[in-house]
Amino acid sequence: MNKKIALTGIKPTGNPHIGNYFGAIKPALELAKEYETRYFIADYHALNQTKDPDILRQQIYEIAAAWLACGLEPEHNLIYKQSAVPQTFELNTILLAFTPKGLMNRAHAYKALLQNNLEANRDPDDGVNMGLFTYPVLMSADILLFDSDVVPVGTDQQQHLEMAADIAEDVNRNYNKELLKIPAPLIRKETGLITGLDGRKMSKSYNNAIPMFLPPKQLRKLLMKIVTNSQTIEESKDPETCNVFALYKLFADEKQQQEMKERYLAGGMGWGHAKQALFELMNEHLTPFRERYDTLMADKGYIDKILAEGSAKARELAEAKLVFLRKEMGVR
Ligand code: TRP
């Protein structure tokens, strides 16, 4: 019964693409087999970038609907909104008292902005708000509040997790007691990269992504843009170097893969045919996801209810931790 706790934060940044699904969402949801899982929408983290209320509100709904549509079961996993757990921000204040400024100076995200400013001959602090500067502290509060054992993240978040462990160790050292559990990172391997439309890694910033919930017509149109070589219909083709096949493999079972390989090698199949076959297979797999997503987005009251219930549970856990910490620290 006493499962270890896995916790991860989800930034509300628009609709996920199939690279996000296979690379992050699916593996994070699979942790539920082994761990007690906690997922939260990092809405106050998003405020550092998104200051338009309508956009932020929409993005929160979209990301909640996306994770629910991808298989997050609220009955078996905790899902909540960071902003609905005010204890996060109290712990953030506590942790700030233990965080050396020099540690924040070393954060990659902040350093990258600083470097850009210096290179562009701007003031070094240009565009750097304190939320961004102290982002690793808030992220530490997210994690440490729930005694998380492991935190599944991509490699870009590794440094933040090291900082969370550093800060927690400083707190524990000061009180000579394990007040905070030291979290272990669960870094996702970058193997099995998902290829985008142009053959590079699928990424919003490369403009080569395939959104998860695109209507069939738009999905087909997008897939027709996959970059291929200029071989004629008659020529035999190599599936292993083909961007269409790379995507086909994600959705096809062994038998389907084998059959498609044979069609490639035999010749007589043009790129249009291959893309059409990919569309049909992908659409078949994505349709239930899209339908669940559309149903959820048409019933925001239901999403509100799920998040409110999860957040109430999260607040209970968090308050117990804060009662303990306040006493240990001498503010109560
Ligand atoms: N910083 C993470 C990201 O950009 C999101 C996040 C916020 C997070 N708080 C967290 C992830 C706590 C894991 C644990 O993706």
Short mmCIF file of C-alpha atoms and ligand atoms in Angstrom, two decimals:
data_model
loop_
_atom_site.label_atom_id
_atom_site.label_comp_id
_atom_site.label_asym_id
_atom_site.label_seq_id
_atom_site.Cartn_x
_atom_site.Cartn_y
_atom_site.Cartn_z
CA MET A 1 0.00 0.00 0.00
CA ASN A 2 2.80 2.43 0.87
CA LYS A 3 3.76 3.40 -2.65
CA LYS A 4 6.41 6.00 -3.33
CA ILE A 5 5.23 9.39 -4.49
CA ALA A 6 5.89 10.69 -8.01
CA LEU A 7 5.02 14.32 -8.64
CA THR A 8 5.24 16.40 -11.75
CA GLY A 9 4.25 19.90 -12.80
CA ILE A 10 2.66 20.65 -16.13
CA LYS A 11 3.11 24.07 -17.64
CA PRO A 12 -0.06 25.30 -19.35
CA THR A 13 1.47 26.13 -22.71
CA GLY A 14 -0.98 25.41 -25.49
CA ASN A 15 -1.97 22.15 -27.05
CA PRO A 16 0.36 19.17 -26.80
CA HIS A 17 1.71 17.54 -29.96
CA ILE A 18 2.39 13.86 -30.50
CA GLY A 19 6.03 14.37 -29.48
CA ASN A 20 4.82 15.63 -26.09
CA TYR A 21 2.46 12.68 -25.86
CA PHE A 22 4.98 9.92 -26.55
CA GLY A 23 7.90 11.73 -24.91
CA ALA A 24 6.34 13.09 -21.74
CA ILE A 25 2.62 12.57 -21.15
CA LYS A 26 2.43 8.82 -21.76
CA PRO A 27 5.53 7.94 -19.69
CA ALA A 28 4.35 10.23 -16.86
CA LEU A 29 0.94 8.57 -16.81
CA GLU A 30 2.50 5.10 -16.84
CA LEU A 31 4.17 5.89 -13.52
CA ALA A 32 0.77 5.41 -11.90
CA LYS A 33 1.33 1.64 -12.07
CA GLU A 34 4.24 1.89 -9.69
CA TYR A 35 3.84 5.14 -7.81
CA GLU A 36 1.27 7.23 -6.08
CA THR A 37 1.12 10.00 -8.65
CA ARG A 38 0.48 13.69 -8.28
CA TYR A 39 0.16 15.98 -11.28
CA PHE A 40 -0.44 19.68 -11.07
CA ILE A 41 -0.97 22.52 -13.48
CA ALA A 42 1.77 25.05 -12.84
CA ASP A 43 -0.40 28.10 -13.47
CA TYR A 44 1.52 30.60 -11.33
CA HIS A 45 4.71 29.50 -13.07
CA ALA A 46 3.00 30.38 -16.34
CA LEU A 47 2.18 33.87 -15.08
CA ASN A 48 5.86 34.75 -15.51
CA GLN A 49 5.26 34.61 -19.27
CA THR A 50 1.51 34.79 -19.88
CA LYS A 51 -0.07 37.99 -18.62
CA ASP A 52 -3.26 37.93 -20.67
CA PRO A 53 -6.01 36.51 -18.41
CA ASP A 54 -8.13 35.08 -21.24
CA ILE A 55 -5.16 33.29 -22.78
CA LEU A 56 -3.98 31.92 -19.44
CA ARG A 57 -7.48 30.70 -18.50
CA GLN A 58 -7.89 29.00 -21.88
CA GLN A 59 -4.46 27.37 -21.64
CA ILE A 60 -5.24 25.96 -18.21
CA TYR A 61 -8.42 24.33 -19.55
CA GLU A 62 -6.60 23.04 -22.61
CA ILE A 63 -3.80 21.39 -20.68
CA ALA A 64 -6.19 19.87 -18.13
CA ALA A 65 -8.41 18.51 -20.91
CA ALA A 66 -5.35 17.23 -22.77
CA TRP A 67 -4.04 15.19 -19.83
CA LEU A 68 -7.50 13.87 -19.01
CA ALA A 69 -8.04 12.95 -22.67
CA CYS A 70 -4.67 11.20 -22.73
CA GLY A 71 -5.71 8.91 -19.91
CA LEU A 72 -5.18 10.66 -16.59
CA GLU A 73 -7.77 9.10 -14.30
CA PRO A 74 -8.68 11.54 -11.53
CA GLU A 75 -10.07 8.67 -9.42
CA HIS A 76 -6.61 7.10 -9.23
CA ASN A 77 -4.27 10.07 -9.56
CA LEU A 78 -4.20 13.42 -7.84
CA ILE A 79 -4.61 16.33 -10.24
CA TYR A 80 -4.75 19.90 -8.99
CA LYS A 81 -3.98 23.49 -9.74
CA GLN A 82 -0.89 25.00 -8.16
CA SER A 83 -2.72 28.28 -7.56
CA ALA A 84 -5.41 26.46 -5.57
CA VAL A 85 -2.86 25.22 -3.03
CA PRO A 86 -1.74 28.41 -1.22
CA GLN A 87 0.57 26.41 1.04
CA THR A 88 2.88 26.24 -1.99
CA PHE A 89 3.49 29.96 -1.69
CA GLU A 90 4.01 29.84 2.04
CA LEU A 91 6.65 27.15 1.57
CA ASN A 92 8.12 29.25 -1.22
CA THR A 93 8.60 32.09 1.28
CA ILE A 94 10.21 29.70 3.75
CA LEU A 95 12.59 28.35 1.12
CA LEU A 96 13.58 31.84 -0.03
CA ALA A 97 15.11 32.36 3.42
CA PHE A 98 17.40 29.40 2.72
CA THR A 99 18.25 30.08 -0.92
CA PRO A 100 21.55 31.80 -1.67
CA LYS A 101 21.18 34.41 -4.41
CA GLY A 102 24.29 32.93 -5.99
CA LEU A 103 22.44 29.66 -6.54
CA MET A 104 19.78 31.48 -8.59
CA ASN A 105 22.51 33.31 -10.54
CA ARG A 106 23.58 29.92 -11.84
CA ALA A 107 20.16 28.83 -13.15
CA HIS A 108 20.32 28.02 -16.89
CA ALA A 109 17.10 29.85 -17.86
CA TYR A 110 18.18 33.04 -16.11
CA LYS A 111 21.74 32.81 -17.43
CA ALA A 112 20.47 32.41 -20.99
CA LEU A 113 18.42 35.62 -20.73
CA LEU A 114 21.35 37.45 -19.19
CA GLN A 115 23.64 36.29 -21.97
CA ASN A 116 21.15 37.41 -24.65
CA ASN A 117 20.97 40.84 -23.05
CA LEU A 118 24.73 41.18 -22.88
CA GLU A 119 25.14 40.12 -26.49
CA ALA A 120 22.48 42.60 -27.60
CA ASN A 121 24.08 45.39 -25.56
CA ARG A 122 21.02 45.69 -23.36
CA ASP A 123 20.82 46.19 -19.63
CA PRO A 124 21.67 42.75 -18.12
CA ASP A 125 18.37 42.74 -16.17
CA ASP A 126 16.22 43.58 -19.18
CA GLY A 127 13.07 41.41 -19.24
CA VAL A 128 14.09 39.48 -16.11
CA ASN A 129 11.29 39.50 -13.57
CA MET A 130 11.76 38.19 -10.04
CA GLY A 131 9.34 35.35 -10.73
CA LEU A 132 11.65 34.10 -13.41
CA PHE A 133 14.74 34.70 -11.28
CA THR A 134 13.35 32.74 -8.33
CA TYR A 135 11.54 30.14 -10.48
CA PRO A 136 13.69 27.30 -9.09
CA VAL A 137 12.56 28.16 -5.55
CA LEU A 138 8.86 27.99 -6.40
CA MET A 139 9.50 24.74 -8.23
CA SER A 140 11.28 23.42 -5.12
CA ALA A 141 8.23 24.38 -3.04
CA ASP A 142 5.96 22.47 -5.47
CA ILE A 143 8.06 19.36 -4.97
CA LEU A 144 9.02 19.54 -1.29
CA LEU A 145 5.48 20.35 -0.14
CA PHE A 146 4.34 16.82 -0.98
CA ASP A 147 7.33 14.77 0.26
CA SER A 148 7.87 13.66 -3.33
CA ASP A 149 10.17 10.68 -3.76
CA VAL A 150 10.69 11.06 -7.48
CA VAL A 151 10.07 13.81 -10.00
CA PRO A 152 9.73 12.76 -13.64
CA VAL A 153 11.05 15.52 -15.92
CA GLY A 154 13.00 16.11 -19.11
CA THR A 155 16.72 16.84 -19.09
CA ASP A 156 16.02 20.59 -19.25
CA GLN A 157 14.68 20.41 -15.69
CA GLN A 158 17.58 18.46 -14.18
CA GLN A 159 19.29 21.54 -12.80
CA HIS A 160 16.08 22.69 -11.11
CA LEU A 161 15.84 19.36 -9.34
CA GLU A 162 19.41 19.58 -8.14
CA MET A 163 18.59 23.00 -6.74
CA ALA A 164 15.50 21.64 -4.96
CA ALA A 165 17.67 18.97 -3.33
CA ASP A 166 20.32 21.57 -2.38
CA ILE A 167 17.77 23.87 -0.78
CA ALA A 168 16.09 21.01 1.10
CA GLU A 169 19.45 19.81 2.40
CA ASP A 170 20.23 23.31 3.70
CA VAL A 171 16.93 23.39 5.57
CA ASN A 172 17.52 19.94 7.05
CA ARG A 173 21.07 20.85 8.06
CA ASN A 174 19.91 24.00 9.80
CA TYR A 175 17.33 22.19 11.93
CA ASN A 176 19.46 19.09 12.22
CA LYS A 177 16.44 17.05 11.25
CA GLU A 178 14.90 15.72 8.06
CA LEU A 179 12.11 18.26 7.72
CA LEU A 180 12.03 17.93 3.95
CA LYS A 181 12.36 14.82 1.85
CA ILE A 182 15.19 14.99 -0.70
CA PRO A 183 13.59 14.30 -4.09
CA ALA A 184 15.25 12.11 -6.69
CA PRO A 185 15.03 13.12 -10.35
CA LEU A 186 13.55 10.65 -12.80
CA ILE A 187 15.09 12.01 -15.97
CA ARG A 188 13.44 10.93 -19.20
CA LYS A 189 15.87 9.43 -21.63
CA GLU A 190 16.02 11.22 -24.94
CA THR A 191 16.05 7.95 -26.83
CA GLY A 192 13.31 7.29 -29.33
CA LEU A 193 13.04 10.91 -30.33
CA ILE A 194 9.82 11.68 -32.12
CA THR A 195 10.47 12.96 -35.63
CA GLY A 196 8.67 16.04 -36.84
CA LEU A 197 7.32 16.84 -40.31
CA ASP A 198 10.79 17.84 -41.55
CA GLY A 199 12.74 14.95 -39.99
CA ARG A 200 14.12 17.01 -37.12
CA LYS A 201 13.03 16.40 -33.53
CA MET A 202 9.36 17.34 -33.18
CA SER A 203 9.18 20.69 -31.45
CA LYS A 204 6.87 23.68 -31.43
CA SER A 205 9.87 25.93 -31.97
CA TYR A 206 10.82 24.12 -35.20
CA ASN A 207 7.29 24.49 -36.53
CA ASN A 208 7.26 20.79 -37.44
CA ALA A 209 4.85 19.50 -34.82
CA ILE A 210 1.68 17.45 -35.23
CA PRO A 211 -0.90 18.53 -32.62
CA MET A 212 -2.64 15.68 -30.77
CA PHE A 213 -6.22 16.82 -31.27
CA LEU A 214 -6.33 18.19 -34.81
CA PRO A 215 -9.58 17.58 -36.75
CA PRO A 216 -9.13 14.86 -39.43
CA LYS A 217 -9.10 17.21 -42.43
CA GLN A 218 -6.41 19.42 -40.95
CA LEU A 219 -4.45 16.39 -39.80
CA ARG A 220 -4.44 15.01 -43.33
CA LYS A 221 -3.37 18.35 -44.78
CA LEU A 222 -0.51 18.57 -42.30
CA LEU A 223 0.71 15.03 -42.94
CA MET A 224 0.84 15.73 -46.68
CA LYS A 225 3.55 18.29 -45.83
CA ILE A 226 5.96 15.67 -44.47
CA VAL A 227 9.32 16.11 -46.15
CA THR A 228 10.27 13.17 -48.42
CA ASN A 229 12.86 12.62 -51.14
CA SER A 230 12.18 12.92 -54.87
CA GLN A 231 11.99 9.24 -55.75
CA THR A 232 9.42 8.25 -58.37
CA ILE A 233 6.44 6.03 -57.68
CA GLU A 234 8.07 3.02 -59.32
CA GLU A 235 11.30 3.11 -57.33
CA SER A 236 11.92 0.87 -54.33
CA LYS A 237 12.11 2.98 -51.16
CA ASP A 238 13.98 2.72 -47.87
CA PRO A 239 11.57 2.79 -44.91
CA GLU A 240 14.36 3.31 -42.36
CA THR A 241 15.35 6.73 -43.66
CA CYS A 242 11.81 7.95 -44.31
CA ASN A 243 10.04 10.57 -42.18
CA VAL A 244 6.64 9.11 -43.08
CA PHE A 245 7.63 5.65 -41.89
CA ALA A 246 9.18 7.04 -38.69
CA LEU A 247 5.75 8.37 -37.76
CA TYR A 248 3.94 5.29 -39.05
CA LYS A 249 5.98 3.10 -36.69
CA LEU A 250 4.69 5.00 -33.65
CA PHE A 251 1.15 3.84 -34.31
CA ALA A 252 1.54 0.56 -36.19
CA ASP A 253 1.73 -2.90 -34.68
CA GLU A 254 4.37 -5.40 -35.79
CA LYS A 255 2.29 -6.80 -38.63
CA GLN A 256 1.34 -3.38 -39.98
CA GLN A 257 4.97 -2.28 -39.85
CA GLN A 258 6.08 -5.37 -41.74
CA GLU A 259 3.45 -4.91 -44.43
CA MET A 260 4.33 -1.27 -44.90
CA LYS A 261 8.04 -2.10 -45.12
CA GLU A 262 7.25 -4.53 -47.92
CA ARG A 263 5.25 -1.91 -49.79
CA TYR A 264 8.21 0.48 -49.52
CA LEU A 265 10.72 -2.05 -50.79
CA ALA A 266 8.51 -3.39 -53.60
CA GLY A 267 8.23 -0.03 -55.37
CA GLY A 268 5.04 1.19 -56.98
CA MET A 269 3.99 3.14 -53.91
CA GLY A 270 4.26 6.93 -54.17
CA TRP A 271 4.75 9.32 -51.27
CA GLY A 272 1.12 10.39 -51.51
CA HIS A 273 0.05 6.79 -50.91
CA ALA A 274 2.39 6.40 -47.95
CA LYS A 275 1.12 9.64 -46.41
CA GLN A 276 -2.49 8.60 -46.95
CA ALA A 277 -1.79 5.28 -45.19
CA LEU A 278 -0.15 7.17 -42.34
CA PHE A 279 -3.13 9.51 -42.09
CA GLU A 280 -5.60 6.64 -41.92
CA LEU A 281 -3.69 4.81 -39.21
CA MET A 282 -2.96 7.91 -37.18
CA ASN A 283 -6.49 9.21 -37.45
CA GLU A 284 -7.84 5.88 -36.24
CA HIS A 285 -5.60 6.06 -33.17
CA LEU A 286 -6.06 9.75 -32.45
CA THR A 287 -9.84 9.88 -32.92
CA PRO A 288 -10.73 8.60 -29.42
CA PHE A 289 -8.26 11.09 -27.91
CA ARG A 290 -9.71 13.93 -29.96
CA GLU A 291 -13.27 12.96 -29.06
CA ARG A 292 -12.50 12.86 -25.35
CA TYR A 293 -10.69 16.20 -25.63
CA ASP A 294 -13.55 17.88 -27.50
CA THR A 295 -16.09 16.53 -25.02
CA LEU A 296 -14.08 17.88 -22.09
CA MET A 297 -13.54 21.29 -23.70
CA ALA A 298 -17.28 21.53 -24.30
CA ASP A 299 -17.89 20.95 -20.57
CA LYS A 300 -15.52 23.23 -18.69
CA GLY A 301 -17.69 22.89 -15.60
CA TYR A 302 -16.63 19.25 -15.44
CA ILE A 303 -12.95 20.20 -15.69
CA ASP A 304 -13.50 22.80 -12.94
CA LYS A 305 -15.05 20.11 -10.76
CA ILE A 306 -12.18 17.65 -11.27
CA LEU A 307 -9.60 20.33 -10.50
CA ALA A 308 -11.53 21.60 -7.49
CA GLU A 309 -11.79 18.12 -6.00
CA GLY A 310 -8.12 17.36 -6.59
CA SER A 311 -7.07 20.72 -5.23
CA ALA A 312 -9.09 20.21 -2.04
CA LYS A 313 -7.25 16.93 -1.44
CA ALA A 314 -3.92 18.54 -2.24
CA ARG A 315 -4.60 21.38 0.21
CA GLU A 316 -5.28 18.88 2.98
CA LEU A 317 -1.94 17.12 2.41
CA ALA A 318 -0.15 20.43 2.08
CA GLU A 319 -1.65 21.94 5.21
CA ALA A 320 -0.53 18.96 7.29
CA LYS A 321 3.00 19.51 6.05
CA LEU A 322 2.86 23.24 6.78
CA VAL A 323 1.50 22.70 10.31
CA PHE A 324 4.56 20.56 10.94
CA LEU A 325 7.02 22.98 9.33
CA ARG A 326 5.64 26.10 11.04
CA LYS A 327 6.06 24.44 14.41
CA GLU A 328 9.55 23.13 13.68
CA MET A 329 10.64 26.55 12.46
CA GLY A 330 9.25 28.44 15.41
CA VAL A 331 6.62 30.59 13.77
CA ARG A 332 3.90 28.79 15.73
N1 TRP B 1 9.46 23.66 -14.68
C1 TRP B 1 8.69 22.58 -15.23
C2 TRP B 1 8.68 22.72 -16.76
O1 TRP B 1 9.02 23.76 -17.27
C3 TRP B 1 7.28 22.56 -14.72
C4 TRP B 1 7.25 22.40 -13.24
C5 TRP B 1 6.90 23.35 -12.33
C6 TRP B 1 7.59 21.22 -12.52
N2 TRP B 1 6.98 22.85 -11.07
C7 TRP B 1 7.39 21.54 -11.15
C8 TRP B 1 8.00 19.95 -12.89
C9 TRP B 1 7.62 20.59 -10.16
C10 TRP B 1 8.23 19.01 -11.89
C11 TRP B 1 8.05 19.33 -10.55
O2 TRP B 1 8.33 21.79 -17.44
#
